[in-house]
Coordinates of C-alpha atoms in Angstrom, one line a residue:
M1 CA 14.0 -34.9 -20.1
S2 CA 14.2 -33.6 -16.6
A3 CA 11.6 -34.5 -14.0
I4 CA 9.1 -32.0 -12.9
T5 CA 9.6 -31.0 -9.2
A6 CA 7.5 -29.3 -6.6
D7 CA 9.4 -26.1 -7.4
S8 CA 8.5 -26.2 -11.1
V9 CA 6.3 -23.4 -12.5
A10 CA 4.2 -23.8 -15.6
V11 CA 3.8 -20.9 -18.1
S12 CA 1.7 -20.7 -21.2
L13 CA 2.7 -18.4 -24.1
P14 CA 0.6 -17.7 -27.2
I15 CA 2.9 -18.0 -30.3
E16 CA 2.1 -16.4 -33.6
G17 CA 3.7 -17.1 -37.0
M18 CA 4.0 -20.9 -36.9
T19 CA 2.8 -22.7 -40.1
C20 CA 4.1 -26.2 -39.9
A21 CA 5.7 -28.9 -37.7
S22 CA 9.1 -27.5 -38.6
C23 CA 8.1 -24.2 -37.0
V24 CA 6.9 -26.1 -33.9
G25 CA 10.3 -27.8 -33.7
R26 CA 12.2 -24.6 -33.9
V27 CA 10.2 -22.9 -31.2
E28 CA 10.5 -25.9 -28.9
K29 CA 14.3 -26.0 -29.5
A30 CA 14.6 -22.3 -28.8
L31 CA 12.6 -22.6 -25.6
K32 CA 14.4 -25.6 -24.2
A33 CA 17.7 -23.7 -24.6
V34 CA 16.5 -21.0 -22.2
P35 CA 18.2 -21.4 -18.8
G36 CA 15.8 -22.8 -16.2
V37 CA 13.4 -24.4 -18.7
N38 CA 12.6 -28.0 -17.7
Q39 CA 10.1 -28.8 -20.5
A40 CA 8.7 -27.1 -23.5
S41 CA 5.8 -28.3 -25.6
V42 CA 4.3 -26.4 -28.5
N43 CA 0.9 -27.0 -30.1
L44 CA 0.5 -25.8 -33.7
A45 CA -3.3 -26.0 -33.6
T46 CA -3.8 -23.8 -30.5
E47 CA -0.6 -21.8 -31.3
R48 CA 0.4 -22.1 -27.7
A49 CA 3.7 -23.1 -25.9
D50 CA 3.5 -24.8 -22.5
I51 CA 6.7 -24.2 -20.7
T52 CA 7.8 -25.7 -17.3
F53 CA 10.5 -23.7 -15.4
D54 CA 12.6 -25.0 -12.5
G55 CA 12.1 -22.3 -9.9
T56 CA 11.4 -18.7 -10.8
P57 CA 10.3 -18.5 -14.4
D58 CA 12.2 -16.1 -16.7
V59 CA 9.4 -15.3 -19.0
A60 CA 11.3 -12.4 -20.6
A61 CA 14.1 -14.8 -21.7
A62 CA 11.5 -17.2 -23.1
V63 CA 9.8 -14.5 -25.1
Q64 CA 13.2 -13.3 -26.4
A65 CA 14.1 -16.9 -27.4
V66 CA 10.9 -17.2 -29.4
Q67 CA 11.5 -13.9 -31.1
K68 CA 15.1 -14.9 -32.1
A69 CA 13.7 -18.0 -33.6
G70 CA 11.6 -15.8 -35.9
Y71 CA 8.2 -16.0 -34.3
T72 CA 6.1 -13.7 -32.1
V73 CA 4.7 -14.0 -28.6
A74 CA 1.2 -12.4 -28.6
E75 CA 0.9 -10.0 -25.7
T76 CA -2.1 -8.2 -24.2
S77 CA -2.5 -5.0 -22.2
I78 CA -4.4 -5.2 -19.0
E79 CA -5.6 -2.2 -16.9
L80 CA -6.3 -2.6 -13.2
S81 CA -7.7 -0.2 -10.7
V82 CA -5.6 -0.3 -7.5
T83 CA -6.7 1.1 -4.2
G84 CA -4.9 1.5 -0.9
M85 CA -1.7 3.1 -2.2
T86 CA -0.5 6.1 -0.3
C87 CA 3.1 6.8 -1.4
A88 CA 5.8 6.0 -4.0
S89 CA 6.8 3.0 -1.8
C90 CA 3.4 1.5 -2.3
V91 CA 3.7 2.0 -6.1
G92 CA 7.0 0.2 -6.0
R93 CA 5.6 -2.8 -4.1
V94 CA 2.6 -3.1 -6.5
E95 CA 4.8 -3.0 -9.5
K96 CA 7.2 -5.6 -8.1
A97 CA 4.3 -7.9 -7.2
L98 CA 2.8 -7.6 -10.8
K99 CA 6.2 -8.1 -12.5
A100 CA 6.6 -11.3 -10.4
V101 CA 3.5 -12.9 -12.0
P102 CA 4.7 -15.4 -14.7
G103 CA 4.0 -14.0 -18.1
V104 CA 4.2 -10.3 -17.2
S105 CA 6.8 -8.4 -19.3
S106 CA 6.1 -4.9 -17.9
A107 CA 4.0 -3.2 -15.3
A108 CA 3.6 0.6 -14.6
V109 CA 1.5 1.9 -11.7
N110 CA 0.3 5.5 -11.4
L111 CA -0.4 6.7 -7.9
A112 CA -2.5 9.8 -8.9
T113 CA -4.9 7.8 -11.1
E114 CA -4.7 4.6 -9.0
R115 CA -4.2 2.5 -12.1
A116 CA -1.8 -0.2 -13.1
S117 CA -1.0 -0.8 -16.8
I118 CA 0.4 -4.3 -17.4
T119 CA 1.7 -5.9 -20.6
A120 CA 1.7 -9.6 -20.4
A121 CA 1.5 -12.8 -22.5
G122 CA -2.0 -13.7 -23.6
G123 CA -2.2 -16.5 -21.1
V124 CA -2.0 -14.2 -18.1
S125 CA -5.4 -13.7 -16.4
S126 CA -6.6 -10.6 -14.6
A127 CA -7.4 -12.9 -11.6
A128 CA -3.7 -13.8 -11.2
L129 CA -2.7 -10.1 -11.3
I130 CA -5.4 -9.1 -8.8
Q131 CA -4.3 -11.9 -6.5
A132 CA -0.7 -10.7 -6.7
V133 CA -1.7 -7.2 -5.7
A134 CA -3.8 -8.6 -2.8
K135 CA -0.8 -10.5 -1.5
A136 CA 1.2 -7.2 -1.5
G137 CA -1.5 -5.7 0.8
Y138 CA -3.6 -3.7 -1.7
E139 CA -6.9 -4.1 -3.5
A140 CA -7.3 -4.3 -7.3
R141 CA -10.0 -4.9 -9.8
A142 CA -10.0 -5.2 -13.6
I143 CA -11.1 -1.9 -15.2
A144 CA -12.6 -3.7 -18.2
A145 CA -15.0 -5.5 -15.8
E146 CA -16.4 -2.3 -14.5
S147 CA -19.6 -1.1 -16.3
S148 CA -18.8 2.6 -15.7
D149 CA -15.2 2.9 -14.5
T150 CA -14.9 6.6 -14.6
D151 CA -18.0 7.2 -12.6
A152 CA -17.0 4.4 -10.1
V153 CA -13.6 5.9 -9.6
A154 CA -15.0 9.4 -9.1
E155 CA -17.5 8.1 -6.6
R156 CA -14.9 6.2 -4.7
Q157 CA -12.6 9.2 -4.6
A158 CA -15.4 11.5 -3.4
A159 CA -16.3 9.0 -0.6
E160 CA -12.6 8.8 0.4
L161 CA -12.3 12.6 0.4
K162 CA -15.5 12.9 2.6
S163 CA -14.2 10.3 5.0
L164 CA -10.8 12.0 5.3
K165 CA -12.4 15.4 5.9
R166 CA -14.5 14.0 8.7
S167 CA -11.5 12.2 10.2
L168 CA -9.3 15.3 9.9
T169 CA -12.0 17.5 11.6
I170 CA -12.3 15.1 14.5
A171 CA -8.6 14.7 14.9
T172 CA -8.0 18.4 14.9
I173 CA -10.8 19.1 17.4
F174 CA -9.3 16.6 19.9
A175 CA -5.6 17.1 19.2
L176 CA -5.7 20.9 19.6
P177 CA -6.5 20.9 23.3
V178 CA -3.8 18.2 23.9
F179 CA -1.3 20.4 22.1
I180 CA -2.3 23.5 24.1
L181 CA -2.2 21.7 27.5
E182 CA 1.2 20.3 26.9
M183 CA 3.0 22.8 24.7
G184 CA 1.2 26.0 25.9
A185 CA 3.9 26.6 28.5
H186 CA 6.6 26.6 25.8
I187 CA 4.8 29.5 24.2
V188 CA 3.6 31.3 27.4
P189 CA 5.7 30.1 30.4
A190 CA 3.1 31.3 32.9
F191 CA 0.6 28.8 31.3
H192 CA 2.4 26.0 33.2
H193 CA 1.6 27.5 36.5
V194 CA -2.0 28.2 35.5
I195 CA -2.5 24.5 34.8
A196 CA -0.7 23.4 38.0
Q197 CA -2.8 25.7 40.1
T198 CA -6.2 24.9 38.5
I199 CA -6.7 21.3 37.3
G200 CA -3.2 20.1 38.3
T201 CA -0.5 18.5 36.3
Q202 CA -1.7 14.9 36.9
N203 CA -5.3 15.7 36.0
S204 CA -3.9 17.4 32.9
W205 CA -2.2 14.2 31.9
Y206 CA -5.4 12.3 32.5
L207 CA -7.3 14.7 30.2
Q208 CA -4.6 14.4 27.5
F209 CA -4.7 10.6 27.8
A210 CA -8.4 10.7 27.1
L211 CA -8.2 13.1 24.2
A212 CA -5.2 11.4 22.6
S213 CA -6.9 8.0 22.9
I214 CA -9.9 9.4 20.9
V215 CA -7.6 10.6 18.2
L216 CA -5.4 7.5 17.9
F217 CA -8.2 4.9 18.1
G218 CA -10.7 7.0 16.2
P219 CA -9.4 8.9 13.1
G220 CA -6.0 7.4 13.6
L221 CA -7.1 3.8 13.6
R222 CA -6.8 3.6 9.8
F223 CA -3.0 3.8 10.1
F224 CA -3.0 0.8 12.5
K225 CA -5.3 -1.3 10.3
K226 CA -3.0 -0.9 7.3
G227 CA 0.3 -0.2 8.9
I228 CA 0.6 -3.2 11.3
P229 CA -0.3 -5.9 8.6
A230 CA 2.3 -4.3 6.3
L231 CA 4.8 -4.4 9.1
L232 CA 4.1 -8.1 9.8
R233 CA 4.6 -8.8 6.0
G234 CA 8.0 -7.3 6.2
A235 CA 7.0 -4.5 3.9
P236 CA 6.4 -1.5 6.1
D237 CA 4.9 1.6 4.5
M238 CA 4.0 5.1 5.6
N239 CA 1.1 3.8 7.6
S240 CA 3.5 1.5 9.5
L241 CA 5.8 4.5 10.2
V242 CA 2.8 6.5 11.6
A243 CA 1.5 3.5 13.6
V244 CA 4.9 2.8 15.2
G245 CA 5.8 6.4 15.9
T246 CA 2.5 7.3 17.5
S247 CA 2.1 4.1 19.5
A248 CA 5.6 4.5 20.9
A249 CA 4.8 8.1 22.1
Y250 CA 1.4 7.1 23.4
A251 CA 2.6 3.9 25.2
Y252 CA 5.5 5.8 26.9
S253 CA 3.0 8.5 28.0
V254 CA 0.6 5.9 29.4
V255 CA 3.3 4.4 31.5
A256 CA 4.3 7.9 32.7
T257 CA 0.7 8.7 33.6
F258 CA -0.4 5.5 35.3
A259 CA 2.8 3.8 36.4
A260 CA 5.4 6.5 36.8
G261 CA 7.4 4.3 39.2
L262 CA 8.5 2.1 36.4
L263 CA 10.5 4.9 34.8
P264 CA 13.9 6.2 35.9
A265 CA 13.9 9.4 37.9
G266 CA 13.8 12.5 35.8
T267 CA 12.3 10.8 32.8
V268 CA 8.6 10.9 33.7
N269 CA 7.2 13.0 30.9
V270 CA 4.2 12.6 28.5
Y271 CA 4.1 12.9 24.7
Y272 CA 0.4 12.7 24.0
E273 CA 0.6 15.8 21.9
A274 CA 3.2 14.3 19.6
A275 CA 1.0 11.3 18.9
A276 CA -2.2 13.3 18.4
V277 CA -0.7 16.0 16.3
I278 CA 1.2 13.5 14.1
V279 CA -2.1 11.8 13.3
A280 CA -3.8 15.2 12.6
L281 CA -1.0 16.4 10.3
I282 CA -0.8 13.1 8.3
L283 CA -4.6 13.2 7.9
L284 CA -4.2 16.7 6.6
G285 CA -1.6 15.5 4.1
R286 CA -3.9 12.6 3.0
Y287 CA -6.8 15.0 2.6
M288 CA -4.8 17.3 0.4
E289 CA -3.5 14.3 -1.6
A290 CA -7.1 13.0 -2.1
R291 CA -8.2 16.3 -3.4
A292 CA -5.2 16.4 -5.8
K293 CA -6.1 12.9 -7.0
G294 CA -9.7 13.9 -7.7
N295 CA -8.6 17.0 -9.6
T296 CA -6.2 14.8 -11.7
S297 CA -8.9 12.3 -12.5
E298 CA -11.3 15.1 -13.6
A299 CA -8.6 16.6 -15.8
I300 CA -7.8 13.3 -17.5

């Protein structure tokens, strides 16, 4: 018998159909033949097999081995409510995290309903699944544990929609002047001279800096709170993309505004409008998406 190492992972599977010690022997023999299995111990009374894998456990192979031996591995379906997902990439990460939990045979995540349906061996707990989702950067809770899940989801979606609407309104109010100040000359060439002769180009940049800062660190702060941690985990998402793109435009513009001498001649320009408008447009998309989710939940 091989020694248990620090890399060993223990998995417990509920076995159905065993009636005697001979059945126990068959199941143990089948499990020990699975590549990666270090130890396998089957208990007839509890109808459970305790398996120790070397490294990453191949639960699917263990289940298949038990089935080939003529017995059944009892599985259960678990439903989780998952929040924080914003795109298909998020769905993929959550599914990957759930499937990596020992004992999980399948996991399907629905972005519209914010639910995860998991099929796993009876020994897999909701707590282990929730922890796996949390490590991936999202929040989850067992639906069965919620007293009124439908109402809770509806309330959460309504609150999210209200928050997004407020953020979108603020972002639009402050991003629009920035866009007009910087891009107005592209629409009406004479507008550039109007700005230069009234408040002046430098003062216009100061004003854009103030307005763009409000947008980025007000309504746009949500992208940094979620995007930067995801980037540090090595699993960037849409929030990370927005955070990196807007901060790059904003940072370059700040240097051009307050330390223009650091930039090569002819490259002193500001891009505050890009950062502010991107935040406003992404919030608009999120708002429309939240409305669609609410309608989907109501329809279901």
